[in-house]
Short mmCIF file of C-alpha atoms in Angstrom, two decimals:
data_model
loop_
_atom_site.label_atom_id
_atom_site.label_comp_id
_atom_site.label_asym_id
_atom_site.label_seq_id
_atom_site.Cartn_x
_atom_site.Cartn_y
_atom_site.Cartn_z
CA ALA A 156 -133.83 62.25 -212.02
CA GLN A 157 -132.51 64.82 -209.61
CA SER A 158 -132.43 68.57 -210.15
CA VAL A 159 -131.54 71.76 -208.31
CA THR A 160 -133.06 75.21 -208.63
CA GLN A 161 -131.33 78.27 -207.25
CA LEU A 162 -133.62 81.27 -207.09
CA GLY A 163 -131.85 84.45 -208.16
CA SER A 164 -128.77 84.46 -210.37
CA HIS A 165 -127.55 87.58 -208.54
CA VAL A 166 -128.10 88.57 -204.92
CA SER A 167 -126.87 91.87 -203.51
CA VAL A 168 -126.63 92.60 -199.79
CA SER A 169 -124.94 95.26 -197.70
CA GLU A 170 -121.92 94.44 -195.60
CA GLY A 171 -123.14 93.29 -192.19
CA ALA A 172 -126.59 92.29 -193.47
CA LEU A 173 -128.13 88.81 -193.54
CA VAL A 174 -127.20 86.61 -196.48
CA LEU A 175 -129.91 84.26 -197.78
CA LEU A 176 -129.30 82.14 -200.88
CA ARG A 177 -132.15 79.88 -201.92
CA CYS A 178 -131.94 76.30 -203.13
CA ASN A 179 -134.73 73.87 -203.94
CA TYR A 180 -134.11 70.31 -205.05
CA SER A 181 -135.90 67.33 -206.45
CA SER A 182 -134.78 63.80 -205.85
CA SER A 183 -136.39 60.37 -205.95
CA VAL A 184 -134.50 59.23 -202.87
CA PRO A 185 -133.30 60.96 -199.69
CA PRO A 186 -130.61 63.21 -201.05
CA TYR A 187 -127.18 64.36 -200.05
CA LEU A 188 -127.06 68.16 -200.39
CA PHE A 189 -124.08 70.46 -200.70
CA TRP A 190 -123.21 74.13 -200.95
CA TYR A 191 -120.02 75.08 -202.74
CA VAL A 192 -118.38 78.48 -203.21
CA GLN A 193 -116.27 79.51 -206.19
CA TYR A 194 -113.97 82.52 -206.20
CA PRO A 195 -112.77 83.96 -209.52
CA ASN A 196 -110.35 81.72 -211.40
CA GLN A 197 -110.56 79.02 -208.76
CA GLY A 198 -112.19 75.65 -208.30
CA LEU A 199 -115.05 74.88 -205.95
CA GLN A 200 -114.73 74.82 -202.18
CA LEU A 201 -117.21 72.96 -200.01
CA LEU A 202 -119.05 75.20 -197.54
CA LEU A 203 -121.24 72.54 -195.97
CA LYS A 204 -123.07 69.29 -196.63
CA TYR A 205 -126.26 67.58 -195.48
CA THR A 206 -126.07 63.81 -195.08
CA SER A 207 -129.24 63.15 -192.99
CA ALA A 208 -127.55 63.46 -189.60
CA ALA A 209 -129.01 66.86 -188.62
CA THR A 210 -131.35 69.20 -190.44
CA LEU A 211 -129.39 72.34 -189.47
CA VAL A 212 -125.90 72.15 -190.90
CA LYS A 213 -123.10 74.48 -189.94
CA GLY A 214 -120.29 75.09 -192.36
CA ILE A 215 -117.18 77.14 -192.78
CA ASN A 216 -116.90 80.93 -192.72
CA GLY A 217 -120.05 81.32 -190.60
CA PHE A 218 -122.45 79.83 -193.14
CA GLU A 219 -125.23 77.42 -192.28
CA ALA A 220 -128.11 75.74 -194.09
CA GLU A 221 -131.33 74.10 -193.02
CA PHE A 222 -132.75 71.02 -194.72
CA LYS A 223 -136.55 71.20 -194.97
CA LYS A 224 -137.96 68.05 -196.47
CA SER A 225 -141.53 69.35 -196.65
CA GLU A 226 -140.36 72.31 -198.71
CA THR A 227 -137.60 70.39 -200.57
CA SER A 228 -135.32 73.27 -199.69
CA PHE A 229 -131.77 73.73 -198.49
CA HIS A 230 -131.29 77.50 -198.19
CA LEU A 231 -127.89 78.94 -197.25
CA THR A 232 -127.64 81.72 -194.67
CA LYS A 233 -125.05 83.84 -192.93
CA PRO A 234 -126.05 86.35 -190.22
CA SER A 235 -123.61 89.08 -191.22
CA ALA A 236 -122.10 89.48 -194.67
CA HIS A 237 -118.45 90.31 -195.14
CA MET A 238 -116.80 91.74 -198.22
CA SER A 239 -114.81 88.52 -198.60
CA ASP A 240 -118.07 86.59 -199.10
CA ALA A 241 -118.45 88.01 -202.60
CA ALA A 242 -118.30 84.96 -204.87
CA GLU A 243 -120.39 82.47 -206.84
CA TYR A 244 -122.35 79.95 -204.77
CA PHE A 245 -123.59 76.60 -206.02
CA CYS A 246 -126.08 74.23 -204.48
CA ALA A 247 -125.67 70.57 -205.48
CA VAL A 248 -127.45 67.28 -204.94
CA SER A 249 -126.31 63.68 -205.08
CA GLU A 250 -128.24 60.49 -204.53
CA SER A 251 -125.21 58.47 -203.52
CA GLY A 252 -123.30 61.16 -201.64
CA GLY A 253 -120.04 60.38 -203.24
CA GLY A 254 -118.60 60.67 -206.68
CA ALA A 255 -120.17 57.66 -208.33
CA ASP A 256 -123.30 59.30 -209.68
CA GLY A 257 -121.84 62.78 -209.92
CA LEU A 258 -123.14 65.97 -208.43
CA THR A 259 -126.05 67.80 -210.01
CA PHE A 260 -125.52 71.52 -209.61
CA GLY A 261 -127.81 74.50 -209.67
CA LYS A 262 -127.03 77.37 -212.02
CA GLY A 263 -125.32 79.32 -209.26
CA THR A 264 -125.96 82.57 -207.44
CA HIS A 265 -123.53 85.45 -207.67
CA LEU A 266 -123.35 87.15 -204.27
CA ILE A 267 -122.52 90.85 -204.35
CA ILE A 268 -121.58 92.64 -201.14
CA GLN A 269 -122.22 96.38 -201.04
CA PRO A 270 -119.94 98.41 -198.75
CA LYS B 907 -101.54 67.45 -197.86
CA ALA B 908 -101.42 68.66 -201.44
CA GLY B 909 -104.74 69.41 -203.09
CA VAL B 910 -106.07 68.31 -206.44
CA THR B 911 -103.81 69.50 -209.23
CA GLN B 912 -104.77 70.00 -212.84
CA THR B 913 -102.52 70.63 -215.81
CA PRO B 914 -102.35 72.67 -217.86
CA ARG B 915 -104.23 75.58 -216.29
CA TYR B 916 -104.90 77.26 -219.63
CA LEU B 917 -105.09 75.87 -223.14
CA ILE B 918 -105.92 77.30 -226.55
CA LYS B 919 -106.82 74.97 -229.40
CA THR B 920 -108.45 75.27 -232.79
CA ARG B 921 -111.54 73.50 -234.08
CA GLY B 922 -110.94 69.93 -235.12
CA GLN B 923 -107.96 69.39 -232.87
CA GLN B 924 -107.92 67.11 -229.88
CA VAL B 925 -106.85 67.85 -226.32
CA THR B 926 -105.80 65.93 -223.24
CA LEU B 927 -106.23 67.31 -219.73
CA SER B 928 -104.60 65.85 -216.65
CA CYS B 929 -105.70 65.56 -213.03
CA SER B 930 -103.80 64.36 -209.99
CA PRO B 931 -106.08 63.60 -207.03
CA ILE B 932 -105.34 64.10 -203.38
CA SER B 933 -103.09 61.34 -202.07
CA GLY B 934 -105.22 58.39 -200.98
CA HIS B 935 -108.28 59.43 -202.96
CA ARG B 936 -109.35 56.77 -205.41
CA SER B 937 -112.34 58.36 -207.10
CA VAL B 938 -111.88 61.07 -209.72
CA SER B 939 -114.74 62.97 -211.34
CA TRP B 940 -114.72 65.46 -214.19
CA TYR B 941 -117.08 68.39 -214.72
CA GLN B 942 -117.53 70.95 -217.46
CA GLN B 943 -118.42 74.52 -216.51
CA THR B 944 -119.78 76.97 -219.08
CA PRO B 945 -121.71 80.23 -218.68
CA GLY B 946 -124.68 78.80 -220.54
CA GLN B 947 -124.99 75.28 -219.17
CA GLY B 948 -123.36 75.74 -215.78
CA LEU B 949 -121.63 72.82 -214.11
CA GLN B 950 -122.25 69.47 -215.74
CA PHE B 951 -120.99 66.03 -214.75
CA LEU B 952 -118.83 64.36 -217.40
CA PHE B 953 -117.71 61.07 -215.87
CA GLU B 954 -116.31 59.39 -212.78
CA TYR B 955 -113.51 56.87 -212.44
CA PHE B 956 -112.62 54.51 -209.65
CA SER B 957 -109.93 51.83 -209.78
CA GLU B 958 -109.27 52.56 -213.43
CA THR B 959 -112.93 51.91 -214.31
CA GLN B 960 -115.51 54.40 -215.46
CA ARG B 961 -118.45 53.98 -213.12
CA ASN B 962 -120.72 56.64 -214.48
CA LYS B 963 -120.96 59.03 -217.38
CA GLY B 964 -122.95 62.19 -217.96
CA ASN B 965 -124.83 63.18 -221.08
CA PHE B 966 -121.93 64.10 -223.33
CA PRO B 967 -121.01 62.86 -226.81
CA GLY B 968 -118.45 60.15 -227.38
CA ARG B 969 -115.84 62.77 -228.29
CA PHE B 970 -115.37 63.15 -224.56
CA SER B 971 -113.45 60.29 -223.00
CA GLY B 972 -111.24 59.65 -220.05
CA ARG B 973 -109.14 57.16 -218.23
CA GLN B 974 -107.63 56.55 -214.84
CA PHE B 975 -104.24 55.11 -214.09
CA SER B 976 -103.21 52.73 -211.32
CA ASN B 977 -101.95 55.65 -209.22
CA SER B 978 -105.45 57.22 -209.47
CA ARG B 979 -104.28 60.04 -211.73
CA SER B 980 -106.78 60.71 -214.47
CA GLU B 981 -106.82 62.19 -217.94
CA MET B 982 -109.70 63.34 -220.06
CA ASN B 983 -109.58 63.67 -223.82
CA VAL B 984 -111.74 65.65 -226.17
CA SER B 985 -111.43 64.83 -229.86
CA THR B 986 -112.52 66.89 -232.84
CA LEU B 987 -112.90 70.04 -230.80
CA GLU B 988 -115.87 72.34 -231.38
CA LEU B 989 -116.28 75.99 -230.42
CA GLY B 990 -118.84 74.93 -227.82
CA ASP B 991 -116.23 72.88 -225.99
CA SER B 992 -114.69 76.08 -224.68
CA ALA B 993 -115.13 75.79 -220.94
CA LEU B 994 -113.54 75.40 -217.56
CA TYR B 995 -112.92 71.71 -216.93
CA LEU B 996 -112.89 70.79 -213.28
CA CYS B 997 -111.58 67.64 -211.72
CA ALA B 998 -112.64 66.46 -208.28
CA SER B 999 -111.37 63.64 -206.12
CA SER B 1000 -112.93 61.85 -203.17
CA LEU B 1001 -112.58 58.84 -200.97
CA VAL B 1002 -114.73 55.86 -201.81
CA GLN B 1003 -117.24 56.18 -198.98
CA SER B 1004 -120.62 57.47 -200.03
CA ASP B 1005 -120.88 60.65 -197.99
CA ASN B 1006 -117.45 62.00 -198.57
CA GLU B 1007 -116.72 65.42 -199.90
CA GLN B 1008 -115.47 65.93 -203.41
CA PHE B 1009 -112.36 68.13 -203.45
CA PHE B 1010 -112.06 70.22 -206.57
CA GLY B 1011 -108.97 71.31 -208.43
CA PRO B 1012 -108.53 74.82 -209.88
CA GLY B 1013 -109.59 73.68 -213.34
CA THR B 1014 -108.24 73.87 -216.86
CA ARG B 1015 -109.53 76.74 -218.97
CA LEU B 1016 -109.91 75.49 -222.55
CA THR B 1017 -110.48 77.96 -225.35
CA VAL B 1018 -111.36 76.64 -228.79
CA LEU B 1019 -110.83 79.07 -231.68
#
Protein backbone atom coordinates (compact mmCIF):
# COMPACT_ATOMS: atom_id res chain seq x y z
CA ALA A 1 0.00 0.00 0.00
CA GLN A 2 1.21 3.48 -0.77
CA SER A 3 1.12 6.46 1.56
CA VAL A 4 2.24 10.07 1.71
CA THR A 5 3.33 12.12 4.71
CA GLN A 6 3.54 15.88 4.56
CA LEU A 7 5.45 17.34 7.48
CA GLY A 8 3.81 20.48 8.80
CA SER A 9 0.14 21.28 8.28
CA HIS A 10 1.03 24.99 8.20
CA VAL A 11 4.21 26.64 6.95
CA SER A 12 4.80 30.38 7.22
CA VAL A 13 7.52 32.22 5.29
CA SER A 14 8.25 35.85 4.54
CA GLU A 15 7.79 37.22 1.06
CA GLY A 16 11.03 36.72 -0.85
CA ALA A 17 12.22 33.88 1.40
CA LEU A 18 12.82 30.25 0.43
CA VAL A 19 9.78 27.98 0.40
CA LEU A 20 10.34 24.36 1.46
CA LEU A 21 7.40 21.97 1.75
CA ARG A 22 8.25 18.43 2.80
CA CYS A 23 6.84 15.20 1.42
CA ASN A 24 7.81 11.63 2.20
CA TYR A 25 6.22 8.64 0.53
CA SER A 26 6.04 4.91 0.77
CA SER A 27 5.41 2.69 -2.20
CA SER A 28 6.05 -0.94 -3.07
CA VAL A 29 7.02 -0.07 -6.63
CA PRO A 30 8.80 2.89 -8.24
CA PRO A 31 6.25 5.61 -7.81
CA TYR A 32 4.88 8.49 -9.79
CA LEU A 33 4.92 11.59 -7.57
CA PHE A 34 2.99 14.81 -7.90
CA TRP A 35 2.59 18.19 -6.24
CA TYR A 36 -0.75 19.95 -6.56
CA VAL A 37 -1.82 23.40 -5.39
CA GLN A 38 -5.34 24.35 -4.33
CA TYR A 39 -6.55 27.93 -4.02
CA PRO A 40 -9.68 28.69 -2.00
CA ASN A 41 -12.90 27.42 -3.57
CA GLN A 42 -11.04 25.88 -6.48
CA GLY A 43 -9.96 22.45 -7.64
CA LEU A 44 -6.41 21.17 -7.74
CA GLN A 45 -3.79 22.40 -10.18
CA LEU A 46 -0.72 20.34 -11.00
CA LEU A 47 2.55 22.07 -10.12
CA LEU A 48 4.90 19.30 -11.21
CA LYS A 49 5.27 15.54 -11.52
CA TYR A 50 8.04 12.96 -11.25
CA THR A 51 7.85 10.05 -13.68
CA SER A 52 11.42 8.63 -13.37
CA ALA A 53 12.90 10.70 -16.20
CA ALA A 54 14.92 13.13 -14.03
CA THR A 55 15.31 13.42 -10.28
CA LEU A 56 15.07 17.23 -10.29
CA VAL A 57 11.71 18.29 -11.62
CA LYS A 58 10.84 21.83 -12.56
CA GLY A 59 7.24 22.94 -12.48
CA ILE A 60 5.11 25.99 -12.95
CA ASN A 61 5.35 29.28 -11.05
CA GLY A 62 9.03 28.75 -10.21
CA PHE A 63 8.53 25.61 -8.12
CA GLU A 64 10.75 22.56 -8.31
CA ALA A 65 11.10 19.27 -6.46
CA GLU A 66 13.84 16.70 -6.08
CA PHE A 67 13.19 12.97 -5.94
CA LYS A 68 15.49 11.25 -3.45
CA LYS A 69 14.96 7.52 -3.46
CA SER A 70 17.28 6.86 -0.52
CA GLU A 71 15.26 9.24 1.63
CA THR A 72 11.88 8.40 0.02
CA SER A 73 11.33 12.13 -0.26
CA PHE A 74 9.98 14.55 -2.82
CA HIS A 75 10.26 17.98 -1.20
CA LEU A 76 8.90 21.06 -2.97
CA THR A 77 10.95 24.26 -3.10
CA LYS A 78 10.79 27.77 -4.49
CA PRO A 79 13.72 30.19 -4.11
CA SER A 80 11.66 33.30 -3.46
CA ALA A 81 8.11 33.31 -2.11
CA HIS A 82 5.46 35.59 -3.55
CA MET A 83 2.21 36.63 -1.93
CA SER A 84 0.31 34.79 -4.67
CA ASP A 85 1.87 31.49 -3.51
CA ALA A 86 -0.38 31.44 -0.45
CA ALA A 87 -2.49 28.31 -0.89
CA GLU A 88 -2.85 24.66 0.14
CA TYR A 89 -0.27 22.27 -1.30
CA PHE A 90 -0.73 18.54 -1.69
CA CYS A 91 1.81 15.85 -2.41
CA ALA A 92 0.43 12.72 -4.08
CA VAL A 93 1.67 9.31 -5.16
CA SER A 94 0.47 6.83 -7.74
CA GLU A 95 1.82 3.43 -8.68
CA SER A 96 0.41 3.50 -12.18
CA GLY A 97 0.85 7.19 -12.94
CA GLY A 98 -2.56 7.61 -14.36
CA GLY A 99 -6.05 7.50 -13.04
CA ALA A 100 -6.57 3.76 -12.80
CA ASP A 101 -5.39 3.24 -9.25
CA GLY A 102 -6.17 6.74 -8.06
CA LEU A 103 -3.89 9.21 -6.40
CA THR A 104 -3.01 8.88 -2.73
CA PHE A 105 -2.68 12.34 -1.23
CA GLY A 106 -0.94 13.70 1.80
CA LYS A 107 -2.94 15.74 4.31
CA GLY A 108 -1.78 18.99 2.75
CA THR A 109 0.33 21.93 3.85
CA HIS A 110 -1.14 25.40 4.13
CA LEU A 111 1.47 27.91 2.96
CA ILE A 112 1.24 31.35 4.56
CA ILE A 113 3.22 34.23 3.11
CA GLN A 114 4.08 37.06 5.50
CA PRO A 115 4.52 40.51 3.92
CA LYS B 1 -9.85 23.83 -24.60
CA ALA B 2 -12.50 23.82 -21.91
CA GLY B 3 -11.51 22.37 -18.56
CA VAL B 4 -13.28 19.83 -16.41
CA THR B 5 -16.73 21.04 -15.46
CA GLN B 6 -18.77 19.93 -12.50
CA THR B 7 -22.41 20.61 -11.74
CA PRO B 8 -23.86 21.77 -9.52
CA ARG B 9 -21.17 23.76 -7.71
CA TYR B 10 -23.08 23.83 -4.43
CA LEU B 11 -25.73 21.54 -3.04
CA ILE B 12 -27.62 21.31 0.24
CA LYS B 13 -29.41 18.09 1.16
CA THR B 14 -30.87 16.55 4.28
CA ARG B 15 -30.00 13.24 5.90
CA GLY B 16 -31.53 10.25 4.19
CA GLN B 17 -31.83 11.89 0.80
CA GLN B 18 -29.83 10.92 -2.23
CA VAL B 19 -27.78 13.11 -4.54
CA THR B 20 -26.32 12.94 -8.03
CA LEU B 21 -23.28 14.93 -9.08
CA SER B 22 -22.16 15.42 -12.65
CA CYS B 23 -18.74 15.75 -14.28
CA SER B 24 -17.82 16.56 -17.86
CA PRO B 25 -14.18 15.74 -18.65
CA ILE B 26 -11.87 17.60 -20.96
CA SER B 27 -12.61 16.77 -24.58
CA GLY B 28 -10.70 13.64 -25.58
CA HIS B 29 -10.09 12.47 -22.03
CA ARG B 30 -11.51 9.02 -21.43
CA SER B 31 -10.67 8.42 -17.79
CA VAL B 32 -12.68 10.09 -15.03
CA SER B 33 -11.85 9.82 -11.33
CA TRP B 34 -13.76 11.05 -8.30
CA TYR B 35 -12.33 12.20 -4.97
CA GLN B 36 -13.85 13.28 -1.69
CA GLN B 37 -12.19 16.11 0.25
CA THR B 38 -13.01 16.72 3.91
CA PRO B 39 -11.13 18.63 6.62
CA GLY B 40 -10.74 15.47 8.69
CA GLN B 41 -9.85 12.83 6.12
CA GLY B 42 -8.32 15.00 3.43
CA LEU B 43 -8.47 13.90 -0.18
CA GLN B 44 -9.63 10.34 -0.71
CA PHE B 45 -10.05 8.39 -3.93
CA LEU B 46 -13.61 7.23 -4.59
CA PHE B 47 -13.51 5.49 -7.96
CA GLU B 48 -12.27 5.69 -11.53
CA TYR B 49 -14.08 5.03 -14.78
CA PHE B 50 -12.79 4.33 -18.25
CA SER B 51 -14.90 3.34 -21.25
CA GLU B 52 -18.01 3.17 -19.09
CA THR B 53 -16.36 0.63 -16.77
CA GLN B 54 -15.30 1.13 -13.19
CA ARG B 55 -11.66 0.09 -13.04
CA ASN B 56 -10.94 0.81 -9.43
CA LYS B 57 -12.74 1.81 -6.27
CA GLY B 58 -11.56 3.32 -3.02
CA ASN B 59 -12.59 2.31 0.48
CA PHE B 60 -16.08 3.77 0.58
CA PRO B 61 -19.42 2.13 1.40
CA GLY B 62 -21.79 0.93 -1.29
CA ARG B 63 -23.90 4.06 -0.86
CA PHE B 64 -21.37 5.71 -3.12
CA SER B 65 -21.73 4.72 -6.74
CA GLY B 66 -21.01 6.12 -10.14
CA ARG B 67 -21.26 5.60 -13.83
CA GLN B 68 -19.74 6.83 -17.05
CA PHE B 69 -21.53 7.46 -20.29
CA SER B 70 -20.35 6.80 -23.84
CA ASN B 71 -19.30 10.45 -24.21
CA SER B 72 -17.06 10.03 -21.12
CA ARG B 73 -19.24 12.23 -18.93
CA SER B 74 -19.61 10.79 -15.47
CA GLU B 75 -22.04 10.95 -12.60
CA MET B 76 -21.66 9.91 -9.01
CA ASN B 77 -24.53 9.10 -6.70
CA VAL B 78 -24.70 9.02 -2.94
CA SER B 79 -27.75 7.38 -1.42
CA THR B 80 -29.09 7.68 2.11
CA LEU B 81 -26.99 10.72 2.88
CA GLU B 82 -25.27 11.04 6.25
CA LEU B 83 -23.92 14.16 7.94
CA GLY B 84 -20.40 12.85 7.35
CA ASP B 85 -20.93 12.94 3.60
CA SER B 86 -20.63 16.71 3.68
CA ALA B 87 -17.55 17.38 1.59
CA LEU B 88 -16.08 18.83 -1.55
CA TYR B 89 -16.37 16.25 -4.32
CA LEU B 90 -13.74 16.60 -6.98
CA CYS B 91 -13.73 15.08 -10.42
CA ALA B 92 -10.56 14.63 -12.45
CA SER B 93 -10.05 13.55 -16.02
CA SER B 94 -6.99 12.21 -17.81
CA LEU B 95 -5.86 10.54 -20.97
CA VAL B 96 -5.39 6.80 -20.84
CA GLN B 97 -1.59 6.74 -20.84
CA SER B 98 -0.05 5.89 -17.50
CA ASP B 99 1.97 9.01 -16.79
CA ASN B 100 -0.57 11.58 -17.74
CA GLU B 101 -1.70 14.36 -15.51
CA GLN B 102 -5.11 14.32 -13.92
CA PHE B 103 -6.95 17.60 -14.53
CA PHE B 104 -9.28 18.54 -11.73
CA GLY B 105 -12.59 20.34 -11.87
CA PRO B 106 -13.62 23.02 -9.34
CA GLY B 107 -15.64 20.54 -7.32
CA THR B 108 -19.16 20.28 -5.95
CA ARG B 109 -19.62 21.41 -2.36
CA LEU B 110 -22.19 19.12 -0.73
CA THR B 111 -23.68 20.06 2.62
CA VAL B 112 -25.83 17.51 4.42
CA LEU B 113 -28.11 18.91 7.15
